[in-house]
Amino acid sequence: MGFEVEKSEIDTGHARLHELGYKQELNRNLSVLSNFAFSFSVVSVLTGLNTLMGTGLNFGGPISYVYGWLIAGAFTMFVGLSMAEICSSYPTSGGLYYWSAKLAGPSWAPFASWITGWFNIVGQWAVTASVDFSLAQLVQVIILLSTGGLNGGGYQASKYVVIALHGGILLLHAILNSLPISWLSFFGQLAAAWNVLGVFLLMILIPMVATERASAKFVFTNFNTDNGDGINNNLYIFVLGLLMSQYTLTGYDASAHMTEETKNADKNGPKGIVSAIGISVLAGWAYILGITFAVTDIPHLLNKNNDSGGYAIAQIFYDAFKSRYGSGVGGIICLGVIAVAVFFCGMSSLTSNSRMAYAFSRNGAMPYSSFWHKVNKQEVPLNAVWMSAFIAFCMALTSLGSLVAFQAMTSIATIGLYIAYALPILFRVTLARKSFTPGPFNLGSYGLVVGWVAIFWVALISVLFSLPVAYPITDQTLNYTPVAVGGLLILVVSSWIFSARHWFKGPITNIGNSSEEA
């Protein structure tokens, strides 16, 4: 493997961890390839683009996501580069909240660490909940199509069956994440390979099988304004279509959370972040182009009364094979390829969750911290794994009340995470602009410019994705993103004011002092 670090090479990441005041508790076994694989699997082009294909088609269609993907990808790279530079200087599992504490300075460190950490960990739990719930819904669609489809008497699972599927998927993920890191490293690399091969298989196969194909003019110039949601402004429609792209391009902070298990983490952690974004952007755009050539009738794909119940990507695959072979079985098998990718995405997401929970509790920030940051004989934070799975399941229970409520919960997955991404970058370009000491991976004189562009983008999407997505606005059409994110902000700040400011001192070391209890 070209990315493998030689065993004889001095592990600078381990030395840097010791300098920061932490002893090595997790098994440092991951190469840069494995570190990249975890982030790439969480980003998972096949997960985000397919589960939100309906959103992209509804708000703008091809021109919205073909060009929107490139716009979101370019600005996401600015965010990732800034995070990578900071990661190189502070390669710890805590990642973002630790960075904020170090960059905000002694006076602001506890509060900066508190707010960043909670936005990060709640955002990660929301990602796991939404990814595994999306897989449960996809499995339900696969069952529906396999039993005849909506118009052929197929079995349509109730919301209780879907939540049971979600629970079963989380259980499997928790079991896998209880294995030693060497096993997770293998599954992580398998997941990365599956995503890459799956993208190229489907982007070529589906247009080839389809008997009707869209023209290049349709793929590169069609703009769908018929969204049925009372929105007529073209710019507004385009903005809403960006959600598909930006939701997909999240989760690359997994590389930072895996640094204490990565060889030469001050170099390989940053490489994992940047390469996960770059390869995802290229693979994702190729996939978008390939699949769009099989799109010929957008209203049909979004129709709730079609065979897949309005699940756009499933209908695309099903129609392609049925039109050529008289049977949609091939399309169902292709959906299975996506389902495996989503499964790996959820698995890697839970891995990242558990490492963040381990590190945050190591610093005493969570209730019963001493329990959650324990590791077993295989050096796996087992308690943090099962806690994260349980919380993700509880988040999905809101879907039993209404999908609108669940969507409000999972909106934190995009905006909440990006706020956590932006906070340490903000401190880097303001409070620490002169004191920041870069690591082996650094942006030199461009660091401040890249950082400000990243902050601008996060601020912009935080506003854009809080806009109403349908008119007239009712309790069923209201965009609950600002409610969910604002509610989280109020809870985090209130807990700080009334409690945490009296006892939380920010990240603490675990070498040679009483902080071993943290």
Short mmCIF file of C-alpha atoms in Angstrom, two decimals:
data_model
loop_
_atom_site.label_atom_id
_atom_site.label_comp_id
_atom_site.label_asym_id
_atom_site.label_seq_id
_atom_site.Cartn_x
_atom_site.Cartn_y
_atom_site.Cartn_z
CA MET A 1 0.00 0.00 0.00
CA GLY A 2 1.51 3.29 -1.03
CA PHE A 3 -0.10 5.12 1.88
CA GLU A 4 1.21 2.80 4.62
CA VAL A 5 3.66 4.33 7.09
CA GLU A 6 6.89 2.38 7.58
CA LYS A 7 7.10 0.72 10.98
CA SER A 8 10.57 2.13 11.50
CA GLU A 9 9.38 5.69 10.98
CA ILE A 10 9.04 7.81 14.11
CA ASP A 11 5.40 8.37 14.89
CA THR A 12 5.30 12.16 15.10
CA GLY A 13 1.58 12.11 15.79
CA HIS A 14 2.14 10.03 18.94
CA ALA A 15 4.83 12.44 20.09
CA ARG A 16 2.57 15.40 19.44
CA LEU A 17 -0.25 13.78 21.42
CA HIS A 18 2.14 13.40 24.36
CA GLU A 19 3.18 17.04 24.04
CA LEU A 20 -0.48 18.04 24.27
CA GLY A 21 -0.72 16.17 27.57
CA TYR A 22 -2.42 12.92 26.61
CA LYS A 23 -1.18 9.38 27.02
CA GLN A 24 -1.96 6.89 24.27
CA GLU A 25 -5.04 4.88 25.27
CA LEU A 26 -6.43 3.85 21.87
CA ASN A 27 -4.71 1.39 19.54
CA ARG A 28 -2.68 3.40 17.01
CA ASN A 29 -3.07 1.02 14.07
CA LEU A 30 -4.57 3.03 11.20
CA SER A 31 -2.67 4.09 8.09
CA VAL A 32 -3.55 7.21 6.12
CA LEU A 33 -5.58 4.99 3.78
CA SER A 34 -7.66 3.67 6.68
CA ASN A 35 -8.09 7.15 8.14
CA PHE A 36 -9.27 8.44 4.76
CA ALA A 37 -11.59 5.46 4.39
CA PHE A 38 -13.55 6.33 7.54
CA SER A 39 -14.21 9.91 6.40
CA PHE A 40 -14.92 8.86 2.82
CA SER A 41 -17.40 6.27 4.10
CA VAL A 42 -19.19 8.82 6.28
CA VAL A 43 -19.39 11.35 3.44
CA SER A 44 -20.57 8.44 1.24
CA VAL A 45 -21.61 9.80 -2.14
CA LEU A 46 -24.00 6.89 -2.63
CA THR A 47 -25.77 7.72 0.63
CA GLY A 48 -26.42 11.44 0.40
CA LEU A 49 -26.99 11.77 -3.33
CA ASN A 50 -29.41 8.86 -3.55
CA THR A 51 -31.45 9.44 -0.40
CA LEU A 52 -31.92 13.13 -1.30
CA MET A 53 -32.25 12.71 -5.08
CA GLY A 54 -35.92 13.61 -4.75
CA THR A 55 -35.01 16.94 -3.15
CA GLY A 56 -32.56 17.72 -5.94
CA LEU A 57 -35.07 16.86 -8.67
CA ASN A 58 -37.87 18.81 -6.99
CA PHE A 59 -35.86 21.99 -6.45
CA GLY A 60 -34.22 22.81 -9.76
CA GLY A 61 -33.51 19.39 -11.17
CA PRO A 62 -30.34 18.82 -13.24
CA ILE A 63 -29.03 22.39 -13.39
CA SER A 64 -29.48 22.71 -9.64
CA TYR A 65 -27.51 19.67 -8.58
CA VAL A 66 -25.07 19.36 -11.51
CA TYR A 67 -23.71 22.85 -10.83
CA GLY A 68 -24.79 23.04 -7.21
CA TRP A 69 -22.62 20.03 -6.43
CA LEU A 70 -19.53 21.79 -7.81
CA ILE A 71 -20.31 24.98 -5.88
CA ALA A 72 -20.89 23.12 -2.62
CA GLY A 73 -17.83 20.95 -3.25
CA ALA A 74 -15.53 23.92 -3.87
CA PHE A 75 -16.57 25.76 -0.71
CA THR A 76 -16.52 22.54 1.32
CA MET A 77 -12.89 22.12 0.31
CA PHE A 78 -12.14 25.51 1.86
CA VAL A 79 -13.73 24.31 5.11
CA GLY A 80 -11.84 21.01 4.93
CA LEU A 81 -8.46 22.67 4.25
CA SER A 82 -8.87 24.93 7.26
CA MET A 83 -9.86 21.98 9.45
CA ALA A 84 -6.93 19.93 8.15
CA GLU A 85 -4.45 22.66 9.03
CA ILE A 86 -5.77 22.83 12.60
CA CYS A 87 -5.92 19.02 12.86
CA SER A 88 -2.22 18.85 11.99
CA SER A 89 -1.42 21.01 15.00
CA TYR A 90 -3.81 19.26 17.43
CA PRO A 91 -4.22 15.57 16.45
CA THR A 92 -6.55 14.37 19.22
CA SER A 93 -9.81 12.37 19.16
CA GLY A 94 -11.62 15.39 20.57
CA GLY A 95 -11.04 17.18 17.31
CA LEU A 96 -13.15 20.31 16.95
CA TYR A 97 -13.88 21.09 20.60
CA TYR A 98 -10.21 20.64 21.54
CA TRP A 99 -9.17 22.90 18.67
CA SER A 100 -11.60 25.61 19.79
CA ALA A 101 -10.23 25.53 23.33
CA LYS A 102 -6.61 25.84 22.20
CA LEU A 103 -7.35 28.57 19.65
CA ALA A 104 -9.75 30.70 21.73
CA GLY A 105 -7.16 31.33 24.45
CA PRO A 106 -7.26 30.66 28.22
CA SER A 107 -10.11 33.06 28.98
CA TRP A 108 -12.52 31.74 26.37
CA ALA A 109 -11.28 28.15 26.20
CA PRO A 110 -13.90 26.49 28.48
CA PHE A 111 -16.91 28.12 26.80
CA ALA A 112 -15.50 27.70 23.27
CA SER A 113 -14.82 24.03 23.97
CA TRP A 114 -18.25 23.48 25.53
CA ILE A 115 -20.34 24.94 22.72
CA THR A 116 -18.23 23.44 19.91
CA GLY A 117 -18.19 20.01 21.51
CA TRP A 118 -21.92 19.82 22.05
CA PHE A 119 -22.77 21.01 18.54
CA ASN A 120 -20.31 18.46 17.17
CA ILE A 121 -21.50 15.46 19.14
CA VAL A 122 -25.23 16.18 18.77
CA GLY A 123 -24.67 16.78 15.05
CA GLN A 124 -22.91 13.43 14.81
CA TRP A 125 -25.70 11.62 16.64
CA ALA A 126 -28.16 13.24 14.23
CA VAL A 127 -26.07 12.07 11.26
CA THR A 128 -26.09 8.48 12.52
CA ALA A 129 -29.83 8.67 13.20
CA SER A 130 -30.61 10.09 9.75
CA VAL A 131 -28.28 7.74 7.84
CA ASP A 132 -29.61 4.59 9.50
CA PHE A 133 -33.20 5.79 9.23
CA SER A 134 -32.60 6.47 5.52
CA LEU A 135 -31.34 2.89 5.19
CA ALA A 136 -34.45 1.58 6.94
CA GLN A 137 -36.60 3.54 4.46
CA LEU A 138 -34.56 2.24 1.53
CA VAL A 139 -34.96 -1.34 2.75
CA GLN A 140 -38.70 -0.72 2.98
CA VAL A 141 -38.71 0.50 -0.65
CA ILE A 142 -36.69 -2.53 -1.77
CA ILE A 143 -39.25 -4.81 -0.07
CA LEU A 144 -42.10 -2.86 -1.67
CA LEU A 145 -40.67 -3.22 -5.17
CA SER A 146 -39.70 -6.86 -4.61
CA THR A 147 -43.29 -7.74 -3.73
CA GLY A 148 -44.87 -6.05 -6.76
CA GLY A 149 -44.56 -2.33 -6.15
CA LEU A 150 -47.17 0.11 -4.91
CA ASN A 151 -49.38 -0.50 -7.95
CA GLY A 152 -48.96 -4.25 -7.90
CA GLY A 153 -50.04 -5.01 -4.35
CA GLY A 154 -46.54 -4.80 -2.88
CA TYR A 155 -45.95 -4.75 0.87
CA GLN A 156 -45.66 -1.21 2.25
CA ALA A 157 -44.20 -1.25 5.76
CA SER A 158 -45.77 0.83 8.50
CA LYS A 159 -43.82 3.46 10.41
CA TYR A 160 -43.44 0.98 13.26
CA VAL A 161 -41.80 -1.58 10.98
CA VAL A 162 -39.46 1.10 9.64
CA ILE A 163 -38.40 2.15 13.15
CA ALA A 164 -37.84 -1.53 14.03
CA LEU A 165 -35.61 -1.87 10.96
CA HIS A 166 -33.77 1.24 12.08
CA GLY A 167 -33.21 -0.29 15.51
CA GLY A 168 -31.92 -3.54 14.01
CA ILE A 169 -29.48 -1.66 11.77
CA LEU A 170 -28.15 0.33 14.73
CA LEU A 171 -27.76 -2.89 16.70
CA LEU A 172 -25.59 -4.37 13.92
CA HIS A 173 -23.54 -1.19 13.76
CA ALA A 174 -22.97 -1.22 17.51
CA ILE A 175 -21.83 -4.86 17.36
CA LEU A 176 -19.40 -4.10 14.51
CA ASN A 177 -18.05 -1.07 16.37
CA SER A 178 -17.39 -3.27 19.40
CA LEU A 179 -14.75 -5.16 17.40
CA PRO A 180 -11.03 -4.30 17.61
CA ILE A 181 -9.85 -1.38 15.48
CA SER A 182 -8.05 -3.75 13.07
CA TRP A 183 -11.46 -5.15 12.08
CA LEU A 184 -12.95 -1.67 11.75
CA SER A 185 -9.99 -0.65 9.62
CA PHE A 186 -10.73 -3.55 7.26
CA PHE A 187 -14.43 -2.67 7.05
CA GLY A 188 -13.57 1.00 6.56
CA GLN A 189 -11.34 0.24 3.59
CA LEU A 190 -13.93 -2.17 2.19
CA ALA A 191 -16.54 0.59 2.52
CA ALA A 192 -14.35 3.08 0.65
CA ALA A 193 -13.75 0.58 -2.16
CA TRP A 194 -17.47 -0.26 -2.30
CA ASN A 195 -18.39 3.43 -2.63
CA VAL A 196 -15.92 4.04 -5.44
CA LEU A 197 -16.80 0.89 -7.39
CA GLY A 198 -20.52 1.38 -6.74
CA VAL A 199 -20.43 4.93 -8.10
CA PHE A 200 -18.75 3.90 -11.35
CA LEU A 201 -20.85 0.75 -11.77
CA LEU A 202 -24.18 2.54 -11.39
CA MET A 203 -23.28 5.71 -13.31
CA ILE A 204 -22.42 3.57 -16.35
CA LEU A 205 -24.93 0.72 -16.00
CA ILE A 206 -28.16 2.65 -15.41
CA PRO A 207 -27.94 4.96 -18.47
CA MET A 208 -26.85 1.98 -20.62
CA VAL A 209 -29.83 -0.14 -19.56
CA ALA A 210 -32.43 2.64 -19.86
CA THR A 211 -34.30 2.54 -23.18
CA GLU A 212 -34.90 6.29 -23.01
CA ARG A 213 -32.04 8.63 -22.20
CA ALA A 214 -31.95 12.33 -21.57
CA SER A 215 -30.07 14.59 -23.95
CA ALA A 216 -26.92 16.45 -22.97
CA LYS A 217 -28.93 19.65 -23.22
CA PHE A 218 -31.37 18.33 -20.59
CA VAL A 219 -28.57 17.21 -18.26
CA PHE A 220 -26.66 20.50 -18.40
CA THR A 221 -29.42 23.09 -18.92
CA ASN A 222 -32.77 21.80 -17.61
CA PHE A 223 -34.07 23.74 -14.63
CA ASN A 224 -37.16 22.31 -12.97
CA THR A 225 -39.35 25.06 -11.53
CA ASP A 226 -42.46 22.88 -11.16
CA ASN A 227 -41.93 21.93 -7.53
CA GLY A 228 -45.54 22.02 -6.39
CA ASP A 229 -44.49 23.86 -3.23
CA GLY A 230 -45.52 27.37 -4.21
CA ILE A 231 -41.96 28.56 -4.86
CA ASN A 232 -41.45 30.38 -8.15
CA ASN A 233 -38.24 32.37 -7.71
CA ASN A 234 -35.46 30.64 -9.63
CA LEU A 235 -32.64 31.67 -7.27
CA TYR A 236 -34.70 30.47 -4.29
CA ILE A 237 -35.31 27.13 -6.00
CA PHE A 238 -31.61 26.72 -6.81
CA VAL A 239 -30.65 27.44 -3.20
CA LEU A 240 -33.04 24.81 -1.85
CA GLY A 241 -31.60 22.30 -4.33
CA LEU A 242 -28.15 22.82 -2.79
CA LEU A 243 -29.27 20.92 0.30
CA MET A 244 -28.78 17.59 -1.51
CA SER A 245 -25.14 18.42 -2.16
CA GLN A 246 -24.28 19.98 1.18
CA TYR A 247 -25.96 17.25 3.22
CA THR A 248 -23.84 14.69 1.37
CA LEU A 249 -20.61 16.59 1.98
CA THR A 250 -20.57 16.25 5.77
CA GLY A 251 -18.86 13.91 8.19
CA TYR A 252 -15.24 14.29 7.07
CA ASP A 253 -14.36 15.31 10.64
CA ALA A 254 -14.26 11.53 11.20
CA SER A 255 -10.58 11.68 10.18
CA ALA A 256 -9.91 14.07 13.06
CA HIS A 257 -11.73 11.88 15.58
CA MET A 258 -9.72 8.86 14.46
CA THR A 259 -6.32 10.56 14.82
CA GLU A 260 -5.44 8.89 18.14
CA GLU A 261 -5.76 5.58 16.28
CA THR A 262 -3.79 6.76 13.23
CA LYS A 263 -0.05 6.51 12.65
CA ASN A 264 1.66 9.87 12.17
CA ALA A 265 -1.68 11.55 12.79
CA ASP A 266 -0.36 15.11 12.45
CA LYS A 267 0.26 14.33 8.77
CA ASN A 268 -2.19 11.55 7.97
CA GLY A 269 -5.24 12.98 9.76
CA PRO A 270 -5.21 16.16 7.60
CA LYS A 271 -4.59 14.07 4.48
CA GLY A 272 -7.65 11.98 5.37
CA ILE A 273 -9.86 15.06 5.60
CA VAL A 274 -8.74 16.68 2.36
CA SER A 275 -8.63 13.50 0.28
CA ALA A 276 -12.08 12.40 1.50
CA ILE A 277 -13.57 15.70 0.31
CA GLY A 278 -11.65 15.82 -2.97
CA ILE A 279 -12.37 12.26 -4.07
CA SER A 280 -16.01 12.56 -2.95
CA VAL A 281 -16.49 15.72 -5.04
CA LEU A 282 -15.04 14.10 -8.17
CA ALA A 283 -16.86 10.78 -7.73
CA GLY A 284 -20.11 12.50 -6.81
CA TRP A 285 -20.14 14.75 -9.87
CA ALA A 286 -19.46 11.79 -12.16
CA TYR A 287 -22.30 9.89 -10.50
CA ILE A 288 -24.71 12.82 -10.83
CA LEU A 289 -23.97 13.16 -14.54
CA GLY A 290 -24.34 9.44 -15.20
CA ILE A 291 -27.63 9.01 -13.36
CA THR A 292 -29.14 12.20 -14.81
CA PHE A 293 -28.87 10.74 -18.31
CA ALA A 294 -31.47 8.19 -17.14
CA VAL A 295 -33.88 10.92 -15.97
CA THR A 296 -36.55 11.72 -18.54
CA ASP A 297 -39.75 12.38 -16.59
CA ILE A 298 -39.26 14.26 -13.30
CA PRO A 299 -42.97 14.46 -12.31
CA HIS A 300 -43.28 10.68 -12.70
CA LEU A 301 -40.23 10.02 -10.52
CA LEU A 302 -41.59 12.23 -7.73
CA ASN A 303 -45.17 10.97 -7.94
CA LYS A 304 -46.21 9.42 -4.61
CA ASN A 305 -48.36 6.95 -6.55
CA ASN A 306 -45.60 5.39 -8.62
CA ASP A 307 -44.34 1.87 -7.87
CA SER A 308 -41.69 3.06 -5.39
CA GLY A 309 -44.05 5.43 -3.59
CA GLY A 310 -42.21 8.50 -4.87
CA TYR A 311 -38.68 7.35 -3.93
CA ALA A 312 -36.92 8.96 -6.91
CA ILE A 313 -33.70 6.98 -7.24
CA ALA A 314 -35.52 3.66 -6.75
CA GLN A 315 -37.99 4.56 -9.52
CA ILE A 316 -35.13 5.53 -11.86
CA PHE A 317 -33.44 2.15 -11.41
CA TYR A 318 -36.70 0.17 -11.49
CA ASP A 319 -37.94 1.89 -14.67
CA ALA A 320 -34.60 1.47 -16.45
CA PHE A 321 -34.56 -2.31 -16.09
CA LYS A 322 -38.32 -2.78 -16.52
CA SER A 323 -38.36 -0.82 -19.77
CA ARG A 324 -35.61 -2.98 -21.27
CA TYR A 325 -36.19 -6.41 -19.75
CA GLY A 326 -39.83 -6.28 -18.68
CA SER A 327 -38.78 -6.77 -15.08
CA GLY A 328 -37.37 -4.36 -12.50
CA VAL A 329 -35.34 -7.03 -10.67
CA GLY A 330 -32.05 -5.62 -11.94
CA GLY A 331 -33.00 -2.21 -10.57
CA ILE A 332 -33.77 -3.76 -7.18
CA ILE A 333 -30.31 -5.39 -7.15
CA CYS A 334 -28.76 -2.00 -7.93
CA LEU A 335 -30.65 -0.55 -4.97
CA GLY A 336 -28.97 -3.26 -2.91
CA VAL A 337 -25.58 -1.82 -3.94
CA ILE A 338 -26.70 1.53 -2.55
CA ALA A 339 -28.08 -0.09 0.61
CA VAL A 340 -24.69 -1.67 1.37
CA ALA A 341 -23.00 1.72 0.91
CA VAL A 342 -25.50 3.36 3.27
CA PHE A 343 -24.90 0.54 5.78
CA PHE A 344 -21.16 1.21 5.71
CA CYS A 345 -21.82 4.94 6.03
CA GLY A 346 -23.85 4.37 9.20
CA MET A 347 -21.17 2.04 10.58
CA SER A 348 -18.40 4.61 10.07
CA SER A 349 -20.59 7.39 11.41
CA LEU A 350 -21.07 5.47 14.66
CA THR A 351 -17.31 4.91 14.83
CA SER A 352 -16.74 8.66 14.63
CA ASN A 353 -19.54 9.28 17.17
CA SER A 354 -18.04 6.95 19.72
CA ARG A 355 -14.55 8.47 19.46
CA MET A 356 -15.98 11.95 19.92
CA ALA A 357 -18.00 10.78 22.95
CA TYR A 358 -14.90 9.04 24.34
CA ALA A 359 -12.80 12.20 24.03
CA PHE A 360 -15.50 14.60 25.27
CA SER A 361 -16.14 12.46 28.34
CA ARG A 362 -12.36 12.11 28.90
CA ASN A 363 -12.50 15.86 29.46
CA GLY A 364 -15.42 15.60 31.87
CA ALA A 365 -17.99 17.30 29.63
CA MET A 366 -20.67 14.60 29.67
CA PRO A 367 -22.81 13.24 32.51
CA TYR A 368 -21.11 10.13 34.01
CA SER A 369 -17.97 10.92 32.01
CA SER A 370 -15.81 8.42 33.88
CA PHE A 371 -18.01 5.61 32.54
CA TRP A 372 -18.20 6.73 28.91
CA HIS A 373 -14.49 7.25 28.35
CA LYS A 374 -13.41 3.78 29.50
CA VAL A 375 -11.82 1.46 26.94
CA ASN A 376 -11.85 -2.35 26.97
CA LYS A 377 -8.94 -4.79 26.65
CA GLN A 378 -8.97 -4.34 22.86
CA GLU A 379 -8.63 -0.56 23.41
CA VAL A 380 -12.14 0.13 22.08
CA PRO A 381 -14.36 2.74 23.83
CA LEU A 382 -17.17 0.20 24.15
CA ASN A 383 -19.44 2.20 26.46
CA ALA A 384 -19.31 5.22 24.16
CA VAL A 385 -20.21 3.01 21.18
CA TRP A 386 -23.40 1.67 22.73
CA MET A 387 -24.42 5.02 24.19
CA SER A 388 -24.11 6.67 20.76
CA ALA A 389 -26.19 3.92 19.13
CA PHE A 390 -28.89 4.26 21.78
CA ILE A 391 -29.11 8.06 21.43
CA ALA A 392 -29.32 7.78 17.62
CA PHE A 393 -32.23 5.35 18.04
CA CYS A 394 -34.02 7.71 20.43
CA MET A 395 -33.64 10.57 17.94
CA ALA A 396 -35.36 8.51 15.25
CA LEU A 397 -38.35 7.84 17.53
CA THR A 398 -39.57 11.33 16.67
CA SER A 399 -40.53 9.89 13.26
CA LEU A 400 -43.40 8.04 14.96
CA GLY A 401 -44.96 11.40 15.72
CA SER A 402 -44.37 12.82 12.27
CA LEU A 403 -41.68 12.81 9.60
CA VAL A 404 -41.69 16.60 9.86
CA ALA A 405 -40.53 16.31 13.48
CA PHE A 406 -37.85 13.81 12.48
CA GLN A 407 -36.64 16.08 9.67
CA ALA A 408 -36.35 18.88 12.24
CA MET A 409 -34.16 16.63 14.36
CA THR A 410 -31.92 15.58 11.48
CA SER A 411 -31.53 19.14 10.18
CA ILE A 412 -28.97 19.45 12.97
CA ALA A 413 -26.92 16.92 11.00
CA THR A 414 -26.05 19.53 8.37
CA ILE A 415 -26.23 22.93 10.03
CA GLY A 416 -25.24 21.75 13.52
CA LEU A 417 -22.14 19.99 12.25
CA TYR A 418 -21.07 22.89 10.06
CA ILE A 419 -21.39 25.31 12.97
CA ALA A 420 -19.06 23.01 14.91
CA TYR A 421 -16.70 22.98 11.91
CA ALA A 422 -16.71 26.79 11.66
CA LEU A 423 -16.11 27.69 15.32
CA PRO A 424 -12.47 26.55 15.60
CA ILE A 425 -11.78 28.07 12.16
CA LEU A 426 -13.26 31.36 13.41
CA PHE A 427 -10.98 31.31 16.45
CA ARG A 428 -8.03 30.41 14.20
CA VAL A 429 -8.48 33.53 12.03
CA THR A 430 -9.35 35.92 14.87
CA LEU A 431 -8.12 35.25 18.41
CA ALA A 432 -5.29 32.95 17.31
CA ARG A 433 -4.35 34.60 14.01
CA LYS A 434 -0.89 35.52 15.38
CA SER A 435 -0.36 32.80 17.98
CA PHE A 436 -1.36 29.71 15.98
CA THR A 437 1.52 27.27 15.53
CA PRO A 438 0.93 25.16 12.41
CA GLY A 439 1.82 21.49 12.15
CA PRO A 440 3.40 19.59 9.23
CA PHE A 441 0.29 20.18 7.11
CA ASN A 442 -0.26 23.93 6.79
CA LEU A 443 -1.56 26.51 4.35
CA GLY A 444 1.18 29.05 4.95
CA SER A 445 0.18 32.63 4.18
CA TYR A 446 -3.12 31.44 2.66
CA GLY A 447 -4.41 30.07 5.97
CA LEU A 448 -6.30 33.21 6.98
CA VAL A 449 -7.89 33.74 3.55
CA VAL A 450 -9.00 30.11 3.29
CA GLY A 451 -10.37 30.30 6.84
CA TRP A 452 -12.46 33.42 6.16
CA VAL A 453 -13.92 31.88 2.98
CA ALA A 454 -14.87 28.78 5.00
CA ILE A 455 -16.60 30.90 7.65
CA PHE A 456 -18.48 32.85 4.99
CA TRP A 457 -19.78 29.63 3.44
CA VAL A 458 -20.97 28.14 6.73
CA ALA A 459 -22.73 31.40 7.65
CA LEU A 460 -24.39 31.49 4.22
CA ILE A 461 -25.70 27.91 4.22
CA SER A 462 -26.89 28.28 7.81
CA VAL A 463 -29.20 31.05 6.60
CA LEU A 464 -30.15 29.47 3.28
CA PHE A 465 -31.10 26.09 4.71
CA SER A 466 -33.28 27.77 7.32
CA LEU A 467 -35.58 29.28 4.67
CA PRO A 468 -39.13 27.91 4.19
CA VAL A 469 -39.27 25.04 1.69
CA ALA A 470 -42.97 25.36 0.83
CA TYR A 471 -45.73 27.95 0.74
CA PRO A 472 -48.14 28.66 2.30
CA ILE A 473 -46.34 27.97 5.56
CA THR A 474 -48.15 25.55 7.88
CA ASP A 475 -47.11 23.24 10.70
CA GLN A 476 -46.50 20.55 8.06
CA THR A 477 -44.49 22.74 5.65
CA LEU A 478 -42.53 24.92 8.07
CA ASN A 479 -38.76 24.46 7.87
CA TYR A 480 -37.92 23.47 11.43
CA THR A 481 -34.16 23.83 10.95
CA PRO A 482 -33.86 27.17 12.82
CA VAL A 483 -36.12 25.76 15.56
CA ALA A 484 -33.97 22.65 15.98
CA VAL A 485 -30.61 24.41 15.76
CA GLY A 486 -31.80 27.37 17.81
CA GLY A 487 -33.19 25.02 20.43
CA LEU A 488 -29.86 23.23 20.64
CA LEU A 489 -28.06 26.57 20.99
CA ILE A 490 -30.37 27.65 23.82
CA LEU A 491 -29.89 24.34 25.65
CA VAL A 492 -26.10 24.41 25.31
CA VAL A 493 -25.72 28.06 26.36
CA SER A 494 -28.24 27.69 29.21
CA SER A 495 -26.45 24.63 30.56
CA TRP A 496 -23.24 26.60 30.45
CA ILE A 497 -24.66 29.63 32.28
CA PHE A 498 -26.48 27.72 34.99
CA SER A 499 -24.10 24.83 35.51
CA ALA A 500 -21.05 24.02 33.38
CA ARG A 501 -19.26 27.35 33.83
CA HIS A 502 -18.78 26.47 37.48
CA TRP A 503 -17.00 23.17 36.85
CA PHE A 504 -16.03 22.65 33.19
CA LYS A 505 -12.53 23.98 32.60
CA GLY A 506 -12.10 22.83 29.02
CA PRO A 507 -9.80 20.06 27.79
CA ILE A 508 -7.60 18.62 30.53
CA THR A 509 -4.59 16.37 30.23
CA ASN A 510 -4.38 12.80 31.50
CA ILE A 511 -0.64 12.60 32.09
CA GLY A 512 0.66 12.87 35.62
CA ASN A 513 -2.27 14.59 37.32
CA SER A 514 -5.68 14.04 38.81
CA SER A 515 -7.37 14.54 35.48
CA GLU A 516 -7.08 10.80 35.02
CA GLU A 517 -10.60 10.81 36.46
CA ALA A 518 -11.98 12.93 33.61
#
